[in-house]
GROMACS .gro file of C-alpha atoms in nm:
model
  453
    1UNK     CA    1   0.844  24.626   3.084
    2UNK     CA    2   1.037  24.689   3.406
    3UNK     CA    3   0.727  24.595   3.609
    4UNK     CA    4   0.680  24.270   3.416
    5UNK     CA    5   1.040  24.168   3.463
    6UNK     CA    6   1.016  24.254   3.833
    7UNK     CA    7   0.715  24.021   3.871
    8UNK     CA    8   0.902  23.738   3.701
    9UNK     CA    9   1.219  23.805   3.903
   10UNK     CA   10   1.022  23.801   4.229
   11UNK     CA   11   0.857  23.471   4.135
   12UNK     CA   12   1.191  23.310   4.053
   13UNK     CA   13   1.328  23.419   4.390
   14UNK     CA   14   1.033  23.265   4.574
   15UNK     CA   15   1.081  22.942   4.383
   16UNK     CA   16   1.450  22.923   4.470
   17UNK     CA   17   1.375  23.001   4.836
   18UNK     CA   18   1.116  22.726   4.857
   19UNK     CA   19   1.363  22.473   4.723
   20UNK     CA   20   1.324  22.220   4.450
   21UNK     CA   21   0.964  22.172   4.341
   22UNK     CA   22   0.871  21.864   4.145
   23UNK     CA   23   0.618  21.902   3.867
   24UNK     CA   24   0.407  21.629   3.713
   25UNK     CA   25   0.406  21.633   3.334
   26UNK     CA   26   0.104  21.639   3.107
   27UNK     CA   27   0.182  21.283   3.000
   28UNK     CA   28   0.082  21.169   3.349
   29UNK     CA   29  -0.258  21.333   3.342
   30UNK     CA   30  -0.526  21.072   3.370
   31UNK     CA   31  -0.309  20.823   3.556
   32UNK     CA   32  -0.389  20.979   3.893
   33UNK     CA   33  -0.689  21.099   4.083
   34UNK     CA   34  -0.747  21.474   4.085
   35UNK     CA   35  -0.657  21.495   4.450
   36UNK     CA   36  -0.308  21.364   4.374
   37UNK     CA   37  -0.233  21.613   4.103
   38UNK     CA   38  -0.072  21.911   4.275
   39UNK     CA   39   0.272  21.936   4.113
   40UNK     CA   40   0.365  22.285   4.230
   41UNK     CA   41   0.225  22.269   4.580
   42UNK     CA   42   0.496  22.324   4.840
   43UNK     CA   43   0.535  22.078   5.123
   44UNK     CA   44   0.421  22.300   5.407
   45UNK     CA   45   0.141  22.549   5.448
   46UNK     CA   46   0.366  22.847   5.510
   47UNK     CA   47   0.564  22.791   5.192
   48UNK     CA   48   0.246  22.722   5.000
   49UNK     CA   49   0.105  23.059   5.097
   50UNK     CA   50   0.429  23.227   5.010
   51UNK     CA   51   0.439  23.068   4.666
   52UNK     CA   52   0.077  23.089   4.567
   53UNK     CA   53  -0.104  23.388   4.421
   54UNK     CA   54  -0.438  23.212   4.403
   55UNK     CA   55  -0.725  23.441   4.306
   56UNK     CA   56  -0.987  23.169   4.351
   57UNK     CA   57  -0.950  23.035   3.999
   58UNK     CA   58  -0.618  22.861   4.034
   59UNK     CA   59  -0.423  23.125   3.839
   60UNK     CA   60  -0.217  23.431   3.911
   61UNK     CA   61  -0.403  23.746   4.009
   62UNK     CA   62  -0.481  23.990   3.731
   63UNK     CA   63  -0.232  24.271   3.669
   64UNK     CA   64  -0.296  24.639   3.699
   65UNK     CA   65  -0.200  24.765   3.351
   66UNK     CA   66  -0.469  24.954   3.160
   67UNK     CA   67  -0.520  24.883   2.788
   68UNK     CA   68  -0.309  25.184   2.690
   69UNK     CA   69  -0.029  25.071   2.921
   70UNK     CA   70  -0.045  24.719   2.777
   71UNK     CA   71  -0.013  24.861   2.425
   72UNK     CA   72   0.289  25.067   2.528
   73UNK     CA   73   0.446  24.762   2.693
   74UNK     CA   74   0.394  24.557   2.376
   75UNK     CA   75   0.555  24.827   2.161
   76UNK     CA   76   0.855  24.861   2.394
   77UNK     CA   77   0.895  24.483   2.411
   78UNK     CA   78   0.869  24.411   2.038
   79UNK     CA   79   1.030  24.712   1.869
   80UNK     CA   80   1.408  24.705   1.895
   81UNK     CA   81   1.731  24.723   1.702
   82UNK     CA   82   1.613  24.453   1.461
   83UNK     CA   83   1.392  24.710   1.291
   84UNK     CA   84   1.705  24.885   1.159
   85UNK     CA   85   1.805  24.569   0.971
   86UNK     CA   86   1.475  24.535   0.782
   87UNK     CA   87   1.564  24.772   0.490
   88UNK     CA   88   1.876  24.566   0.415
   89UNK     CA   89   1.664  24.250   0.423
   90UNK     CA   90   1.423  24.409   0.173
   91UNK     CA   91   1.718  24.493  -0.051
   92UNK     CA   92   1.809  24.122  -0.058
   93UNK     CA   93   1.453  23.997  -0.113
   94UNK     CA   94   1.296  24.277  -0.316
   95UNK     CA   95   1.048  24.527  -0.176
   96UNK     CA   96   0.730  24.337  -0.271
   97UNK     CA   97   0.847  23.993  -0.159
   98UNK     CA   98   0.988  24.145   0.158
   99UNK     CA   99   0.664  24.331   0.227
  100UNK     CA  100   0.449  24.021   0.181
  101UNK     CA  101   0.688  23.789   0.365
  102UNK     CA  102   0.712  24.024   0.664
  103UNK     CA  103   0.334  24.054   0.701
  104UNK     CA  104   0.274  23.679   0.655
  105UNK     CA  105   0.546  23.581   0.902
  106UNK     CA  106   0.420  23.838   1.152
  107UNK     CA  107   0.065  23.703   1.123
  108UNK     CA  108   0.186  23.347   1.177
  109UNK     CA  109   0.403  23.467   1.465
  110UNK     CA  110   0.105  23.628   1.637
  111UNK     CA  111  -0.101  23.311   1.593
  112UNK     CA  112   0.178  23.093   1.733
  113UNK     CA  113   0.256  23.321   2.029
  114UNK     CA  114  -0.110  23.336   2.134
  115UNK     CA  115  -0.105  22.955   2.163
  116UNK     CA  116   0.102  22.996   2.480
  117UNK     CA  117  -0.166  23.183   2.681
  118UNK     CA  118  -0.420  22.926   2.559
  119UNK     CA  119  -0.200  22.644   2.683
  120UNK     CA  120  -0.140  22.829   3.010
  121UNK     CA  121  -0.515  22.867   3.075
  122UNK     CA  122  -0.581  22.500   2.997
  123UNK     CA  123  -0.304  22.370   3.221
  124UNK     CA  124  -0.407  22.608   3.499
  125UNK     CA  125  -0.760  22.467   3.483
  126UNK     CA  126  -0.630  22.110   3.498
  127UNK     CA  127  -0.386  22.188   3.780
  128UNK     CA  128  -0.550  22.460   3.995
  129UNK     CA  129  -0.272  22.450   4.255
  130UNK     CA  130   0.008  22.517   4.007
  131UNK     CA  131   0.166  22.853   3.936
  132UNK     CA  132   0.233  22.875   3.562
  133UNK     CA  133   0.372  23.225   3.522
  134UNK     CA  134   0.652  23.180   3.272
  135UNK     CA  135   0.748  23.013   2.946
  136UNK     CA  136   0.976  22.778   3.141
  137UNK     CA  137   0.693  22.677   3.376
  138UNK     CA  138   0.487  22.561   3.080
  139UNK     CA  139   0.785  22.371   2.939
  140UNK     CA  140   0.828  22.194   3.273
  141UNK     CA  141   0.460  22.111   3.301
  142UNK     CA  142   0.456  21.951   2.956
  143UNK     CA  143   0.799  21.794   2.925
  144UNK     CA  144   0.925  21.778   3.282
  145UNK     CA  145   1.245  21.930   3.416
  146UNK     CA  146   1.422  21.872   3.084
  147UNK     CA  147   1.158  22.078   2.904
  148UNK     CA  148   1.202  22.364   3.147
  149UNK     CA  149   1.579  22.363   3.103
  150UNK     CA  150   1.553  22.355   2.721
  151UNK     CA  151   1.306  22.646   2.713
  152UNK     CA  152   1.504  22.848   2.966
  153UNK     CA  153   1.829  22.791   2.778
  154UNK     CA  154   1.667  22.911   2.455
  155UNK     CA  155   1.531  23.218   2.633
  156UNK     CA  156   1.872  23.292   2.784
  157UNK     CA  157   2.051  23.251   2.451
  158UNK     CA  158   1.797  23.472   2.273
  159UNK     CA  159   1.833  23.747   2.535
  160UNK     CA  160   2.211  23.722   2.514
  161UNK     CA  161   2.177  23.739   2.135
  162UNK     CA  162   1.975  24.060   2.156
  163UNK     CA  163   2.234  24.212   2.388
  164UNK     CA  164   2.519  24.104   2.161
  165UNK     CA  165   2.342  24.259   1.861
  166UNK     CA  166   2.333  24.587   2.054
  167UNK     CA  167   2.711  24.581   2.092
  168UNK     CA  168   2.752  24.500   1.721
  169UNK     CA  169   2.527  24.795   1.639
  170UNK     CA  170   2.718  25.029   1.871
  171UNK     CA  171   3.056  24.921   1.729
  172UNK     CA  172   2.942  24.967   1.369
  173UNK     CA  173   2.798  25.313   1.425
  174UNK     CA  174   3.078  25.448   1.645
  175UNK     CA  175   3.326  25.322   1.386
  176UNK     CA  176   3.136  25.511   1.113
  177UNK     CA  177   3.157  25.830   1.320
  178UNK     CA  178   3.503  25.820   1.476
  179UNK     CA  179   3.677  25.569   1.245
  180UNK     CA  180   3.801  25.375   1.548
  181UNK     CA  181   3.876  25.000   1.511
  182UNK     CA  182   3.589  24.783   1.627
  183UNK     CA  183   3.812  24.602   1.874
  184UNK     CA  184   3.865  24.918   2.075
  185UNK     CA  185   3.495  25.001   2.071
  186UNK     CA  186   3.393  24.655   2.191
  187UNK     CA  187   3.655  24.672   2.467
  188UNK     CA  188   3.536  25.020   2.568
  189UNK     CA  189   3.180  24.889   2.611
  190UNK     CA  190   3.284  24.629   2.868
  191UNK     CA  191   3.361  24.829   3.188
  192UNK     CA  192   3.035  25.023   3.192
  193UNK     CA  193   2.824  24.719   3.110
  194UNK     CA  194   2.993  24.516   3.383
  195UNK     CA  195   2.892  24.785   3.633
  196UNK     CA  196   2.537  24.816   3.500
  197UNK     CA  197   2.464  24.441   3.509
  198UNK     CA  198   2.553  24.422   3.879
  199UNK     CA  199   2.227  24.591   3.983
  200UNK     CA  200   2.018  24.333   4.169
  201UNK     CA  201   1.693  24.529   4.160
  202UNK     CA  202   1.524  24.633   3.837
  203UNK     CA  203   1.391  24.945   4.008
  204UNK     CA  204   1.749  25.069   4.029
  205UNK     CA  205   1.761  25.055   3.649
  206UNK     CA  206   1.437  25.248   3.600
  207UNK     CA  207   1.612  25.583   3.531
  208UNK     CA  208   1.836  25.414   3.273
  209UNK     CA  209   1.533  25.244   3.119
  210UNK     CA  210   1.348  25.575   3.084
  211UNK     CA  211   1.652  25.739   2.927
  212UNK     CA  212   1.705  25.442   2.695
  213UNK     CA  213   1.343  25.434   2.576
  214UNK     CA  214   1.342  25.811   2.518
  215UNK     CA  215   1.668  25.796   2.321
  216UNK     CA  216   1.553  25.497   2.114
  217UNK     CA  217   1.214  25.650   2.032
  218UNK     CA  218   1.358  25.988   1.936
  219UNK     CA  219   1.632  25.832   1.726
  220UNK     CA  220   1.403  25.587   1.542
  221UNK     CA  221   1.168  25.871   1.450
  222UNK     CA  222   1.463  26.080   1.336
  223UNK     CA  223   1.588  25.801   1.108
  224UNK     CA  224   1.283  25.843   0.883
  225UNK     CA  225   1.333  26.218   0.859
  226UNK     CA  226   1.705  26.172   0.800
  227UNK     CA  227   1.635  25.923   0.520
  228UNK     CA  228   1.409  26.175   0.350
  229UNK     CA  229   1.639  26.473   0.415
  230UNK     CA  230   1.956  26.306   0.293
  231UNK     CA  231   1.795  26.123   0.001
  232UNK     CA  232   1.980  26.158  -0.330
  233UNK     CA  233   1.854  26.010  -0.657
  234UNK     CA  234   2.024  25.689  -0.765
  235UNK     CA  235   2.014  25.472  -1.075
  236UNK     CA  236   1.982  25.139  -0.897
  237UNK     CA  237   1.703  24.910  -1.011
  238UNK     CA  238   1.452  24.861  -0.731
  239UNK     CA  239   1.361  24.494  -0.753
  240UNK     CA  240   1.017  24.374  -0.647
  241UNK     CA  241   1.107  24.007  -0.603
  242UNK     CA  242   1.442  23.838  -0.540
  243UNK     CA  243   1.373  23.482  -0.429
  244UNK     CA  244   1.725  23.413  -0.309
  245UNK     CA  245   1.671  23.662  -0.025
  246UNK     CA  246   1.348  23.505   0.104
  247UNK     CA  247   1.509  23.305   0.385
  248UNK     CA  248   1.702  23.608   0.502
  249UNK     CA  249   1.404  23.844   0.522
  250UNK     CA  250   1.206  23.579   0.714
  251UNK     CA  251   1.490  23.538   0.964
  252UNK     CA  252   1.526  23.913   1.019
  253UNK     CA  253   1.149  23.948   1.061
  254UNK     CA  254   1.143  23.677   1.329
  255UNK     CA  255   1.437  23.836   1.509
  256UNK     CA  256   1.280  24.182   1.495
  257UNK     CA  257   0.989  24.059   1.710
  258UNK     CA  258   1.211  24.070   2.020
  259UNK     CA  259   0.935  24.030   2.279
  260UNK     CA  260   0.839  23.668   2.209
  261UNK     CA  261   0.970  23.555   2.547
  262UNK     CA  262   0.755  23.812   2.728
  263UNK     CA  263   0.414  23.709   2.592
  264UNK     CA  264   0.299  23.554   2.921
  265UNK     CA  265   0.435  23.843   3.125
  266UNK     CA  266   0.255  24.089   2.899
  267UNK     CA  267  -0.069  23.898   2.942
  268UNK     CA  268  -0.019  23.875   3.318
  269UNK     CA  269   0.037  24.249   3.346
  270UNK     CA  270  -0.303  24.330   3.192
  271UNK     CA  271  -0.587  24.428   3.423
  272UNK     CA  272  -0.838  24.278   3.180
  273UNK     CA  273  -0.664  23.963   3.056
  274UNK     CA  274  -0.959  23.860   2.839
  275UNK     CA  275  -0.898  24.174   2.635
  276UNK     CA  276  -0.529  24.100   2.587
  277UNK     CA  277  -0.549  23.892   2.262
  278UNK     CA  278  -0.730  24.173   2.078
  279UNK     CA  279  -0.485  24.434   2.208
  280UNK     CA  280  -0.192  24.214   2.115
  281UNK     CA  281  -0.317  24.139   1.762
  282UNK     CA  282  -0.398  24.505   1.694
  283UNK     CA  283  -0.069  24.637   1.825
  284UNK     CA  284   0.147  24.380   1.645
  285UNK     CA  285  -0.046  24.449   1.325
  286UNK     CA  286   0.039  24.819   1.345
  287UNK     CA  287   0.402  24.740   1.429
  288UNK     CA  288   0.426  24.496   1.135
  289UNK     CA  289   0.280  24.742   0.885
  290UNK     CA  290   0.516  25.011   1.009
  291UNK     CA  291   0.812  24.774   0.977
  292UNK     CA  292   0.708  24.683   0.622
  293UNK     CA  293   0.684  25.047   0.512
  294UNK     CA  294   1.007  25.129   0.696
  295UNK     CA  295   1.188  24.848   0.515
  296UNK     CA  296   1.048  24.937   0.174
  297UNK     CA  297   1.121  25.309   0.220
  298UNK     CA  298   1.479  25.240   0.324
  299UNK     CA  299   1.543  25.013   0.024
  300UNK     CA  300   1.384  25.254  -0.223
  301UNK     CA  301   1.578  25.542  -0.071
  302UNK     CA  302   1.925  25.387  -0.083
  303UNK     CA  303   1.892  25.111  -0.343
  304UNK     CA  304   2.170  24.854  -0.360
  305UNK     CA  305   2.374  25.054  -0.108
  306UNK     CA  306   2.126  24.987   0.175
  307UNK     CA  307   2.325  24.871   0.477
  308UNK     CA  308   2.249  24.690   0.798
  309UNK     CA  309   2.184  24.878   1.018
  310UNK     CA  310   2.040  25.149   0.796
  311UNK     CA  311   2.190  25.419   1.019
  312UNK     CA  312   2.519  25.353   0.834
  313UNK     CA  313   2.355  25.507   0.524
  314UNK     CA  314   2.287  25.833   0.699
  315UNK     CA  315   2.473  26.145   0.589
  316UNK     CA  316   2.787  26.250   0.774
  317UNK     CA  317   2.649  26.560   0.942
  318UNK     CA  318   2.583  26.665   1.301
  319UNK     CA  319   2.215  26.571   1.300
  320UNK     CA  320   2.290  26.222   1.165
  321UNK     CA  321   2.568  26.185   1.420
  322UNK     CA  322   2.327  26.280   1.697
  323UNK     CA  323   2.078  26.013   1.583
  324UNK     CA  324   2.347  25.745   1.577
  325UNK     CA  325   2.479  25.840   1.919
  326UNK     CA  326   2.127  25.852   2.064
  327UNK     CA  327   2.056  25.501   1.939
  328UNK     CA  328   2.391  25.377   2.069
  329UNK     CA  329   2.319  25.528   2.411
  330UNK     CA  330   1.968  25.384   2.420
  331UNK     CA  331   2.081  25.032   2.329
  332UNK     CA  332   2.378  25.050   2.565
  333UNK     CA  333   2.146  25.130   2.856
  334UNK     CA  334   1.897  24.864   2.741
  335UNK     CA  335   2.164  24.592   2.758
  336UNK     CA  336   2.145  24.534   3.138
  337UNK     CA  337   1.764  24.517   3.123
  338UNK     CA  338   1.780  24.250   2.852
  339UNK     CA  339   2.014  24.050   3.075
  340UNK     CA  340   1.777  24.026   3.373
  341UNK     CA  341   1.589  23.718   3.243
  342UNK     CA  342   1.929  23.546   3.213
  343UNK     CA  343   2.011  23.622   3.577
  344UNK     CA  344   1.670  23.495   3.687
  345UNK     CA  345   1.727  23.167   3.505
  346UNK     CA  346   2.089  23.089   3.583
  347UNK     CA  347   2.095  23.226   3.937
  348UNK     CA  348   1.775  23.039   4.013
  349UNK     CA  349   1.950  22.713   3.929
  350UNK     CA  350   2.221  22.769   4.191
  351UNK     CA  351   2.120  23.060   4.417
  352UNK     CA  352   2.382  22.989   4.683
  353UNK     CA  353   2.671  23.025   4.437
  354UNK     CA  354   2.540  23.269   4.176
  355UNK     CA  355   2.294  23.491   4.367
  356UNK     CA  356   2.372  23.490   4.739
  357UNK     CA  357   2.749  23.491   4.690
  358UNK     CA  358   2.871  23.837   4.592
  359UNK     CA  359   3.186  23.703   4.429
  360UNK     CA  360   2.999  23.435   4.235
  361UNK     CA  361   2.733  23.681   4.119
  362UNK     CA  362   2.981  23.947   4.006
  363UNK     CA  363   3.203  23.699   3.827
  364UNK     CA  364   2.920  23.519   3.648
  365UNK     CA  365   2.754  23.840   3.529
  366UNK     CA  366   3.086  23.989   3.421
  367UNK     CA  367   3.163  23.671   3.227
  368UNK     CA  368   2.839  23.705   3.029
  369UNK     CA  369   2.933  24.063   2.935
  370UNK     CA  370   3.282  23.955   2.826
  371UNK     CA  371   3.137  23.672   2.616
  372UNK     CA  372   2.884  23.909   2.453
  373UNK     CA  373   3.158  24.157   2.364
  374UNK     CA  374   3.380  23.880   2.227
  375UNK     CA  375   3.100  23.742   2.008
  376UNK     CA  376   3.009  24.094   1.892
  377UNK     CA  377   3.367  24.148   1.779
  378UNK     CA  378   3.381  23.807   1.610
  379UNK     CA  379   3.058  23.869   1.411
  380UNK     CA  380   3.095  24.222   1.274
  381UNK     CA  381   2.803  24.217   1.032
  382UNK     CA  382   2.482  24.327   1.203
  383UNK     CA  383   2.242  24.185   0.944
  384UNK     CA  384   2.403  23.840   0.928
  385UNK     CA  385   2.394  23.811   1.306
  386UNK     CA  386   2.023  23.900   1.307
  387UNK     CA  387   1.962  23.631   1.047
  388UNK     CA  388   2.149  23.368   1.249
  389UNK     CA  389   1.968  23.437   1.577
  390UNK     CA  390   1.632  23.480   1.405
  391UNK     CA  391   1.648  23.156   1.210
  392UNK     CA  392   1.764  22.947   1.504
  393UNK     CA  393   1.671  23.034   1.863
  394UNK     CA  394   1.399  23.288   1.786
  395UNK     CA  395   1.226  23.045   1.548
  396UNK     CA  396   1.215  22.783   1.822
  397UNK     CA  397   1.068  23.025   2.077
  398UNK     CA  398   0.825  23.196   1.841
  399UNK     CA  399   0.692  22.899   1.641
  400UNK     CA  400   0.817  22.552   1.731
  401UNK     CA  401   0.760  22.545   2.107
  402UNK     CA  402   0.421  22.725   2.108
  403UNK     CA  403   0.270  22.504   1.837
  404UNK     CA  404   0.415  22.184   1.986
  405UNK     CA  405   0.283  22.273   2.332
  406UNK     CA  406  -0.057  22.357   2.185
  407UNK     CA  407  -0.080  22.026   2.003
  408UNK     CA  408   0.046  21.833   2.306
  409UNK     CA  409  -0.206  21.983   2.549
  410UNK     CA  410  -0.509  22.061   2.331
  411UNK     CA  411  -0.456  21.835   2.028
  412UNK     CA  412  -0.767  21.615   2.066
  413UNK     CA  413  -0.987  21.917   2.139
  414UNK     CA  414  -0.878  22.123   1.837
  415UNK     CA  415  -1.081  22.164   1.522
  416UNK     CA  416  -0.945  22.016   1.200
  417UNK     CA  417  -0.844  22.365   1.080
  418UNK     CA  418  -0.660  22.455   1.401
  419UNK     CA  419  -0.485  22.121   1.417
  420UNK     CA  420  -0.375  22.144   1.053
  421UNK     CA  421  -0.252  22.501   1.100
  422UNK     CA  422  -0.049  22.406   1.407
  423UNK     CA  423   0.108  22.111   1.226
  424UNK     CA  424   0.181  22.320   0.916
  425UNK     CA  425   0.351  22.594   1.118
  426UNK     CA  426   0.543  22.341   1.326
  427UNK     CA  427   0.679  22.153   1.024
  428UNK     CA  428   0.748  22.472   0.831
  429UNK     CA  429   0.929  22.630   1.125
  430UNK     CA  430   1.147  22.321   1.175
  431UNK     CA  431   1.244  22.318   0.807
  432UNK     CA  432   1.311  22.690   0.809
  433UNK     CA  433   1.521  22.667   1.127
  434UNK     CA  434   1.745  22.408   0.959
  435UNK     CA  435   1.765  22.583   0.623
  436UNK     CA  436   1.791  22.937   0.760
  437UNK     CA  437   2.054  22.854   1.019
  438UNK     CA  438   2.260  22.665   0.760
  439UNK     CA  439   2.249  22.955   0.513
  440UNK     CA  440   2.335  23.208   0.785
  441UNK     CA  441   2.636  23.006   0.898
  442UNK     CA  442   2.756  22.950   0.540
  443UNK     CA  443   2.711  23.320   0.466
  444UNK     CA  444   2.923  23.416   0.766
  445UNK     CA  445   3.192  23.161   0.680
  446UNK     CA  446   3.208  23.289   0.322
  447UNK     CA  447   3.231  23.648   0.445
  448UNK     CA  448   2.912  23.761   0.271
  449UNK     CA  449   2.827  24.111   0.374
  450UNK     CA  450   3.121  24.117   0.612
  451UNK     CA  451   3.338  24.410   0.708
  452UNK     CA  452   3.683  24.462   0.846
  453UNK     CA  453   3.733  24.380   1.213
   0.00000   0.00000   0.00000
């Protein structure tokens, strides 16, 4: 994941160094001769060579990741703190409805996300001189500069949302251990995060990334053993279906797939990019099945007392405390890595002020940390925050944009089945985004599932 983010960061820096680059939209295709369509070609040969990674086919060169490395990258990118909110979502929807909804949404998510590489390949063939490496590049190619800004803003907000959820998780778990007010915990997170986000090179964060991934993996595995070890019989009725929780479990499922913004980077990192769709489908299938069993097991184990995150249900002993602290450490060290796409976007817009100026860079990055901590304190309930982010920004990135782009670029060439599926997902996602976001906001305003600040 570090390597993929480094590639994207390096590309953004080259773009900002080469100045503003105008891009012709897909709507203009057909109005010009092929010789005139070179939207991303720089104005001089030297800059063109610096910007281009042409491998003879008009696209970026293939990556170097083996299939096993791609699988590991997918797992690291898509398995995060959202997993720990799934059991609580199953409690609200019922284990059977939650199980089915999670698998169906995951399958639709995979279909929608794989539309982006298909669109990328098509646009690259139409515009051989362009460099379409990122989600934002595709948005710009299809909808112009406005499209790029909209996509990049959604990506930035989603990444900030993931980071904020980490602080909420840390505050909730530290409070359960030390019984310290959440305000003090959120404030205590700020100084270290401000220092960590100042690193300008992702390689400098590699040791923290390794430690974070190790801590997260060990702790997530331990949660299952802790659930079994500390299980005590209860008399709660384990419901199979609770329709009023359907929207919530869908939102949490969408949020839990945290790597939606990295789909093109994951594909670009693969040595054999033709093999990537199969690897992606297989890996996400395994992750989805694991999430479904994890959610069902947590709900069955703790019944109506299942909390979000489920670590709050763990027994108050030293081993449970170790698991909580390990997860807190892992997510704390993951926070600066999740912020790097935000720096690439915002600092690329105004490199002189936000990247090249030390004062501007430090102040802007510190401000993002302060805002994340403030929002984390204001929204104390982990599960409700997952539902809000999942039903709004994540739905747009995972379903609405990919299907719209696919229809816009390949609509006339699609089969009736593909076209209908794209339209169905697009309409359904738009309706869910409105309904899910509304219910999440109302739930927070009414204090559902809230806790003391």
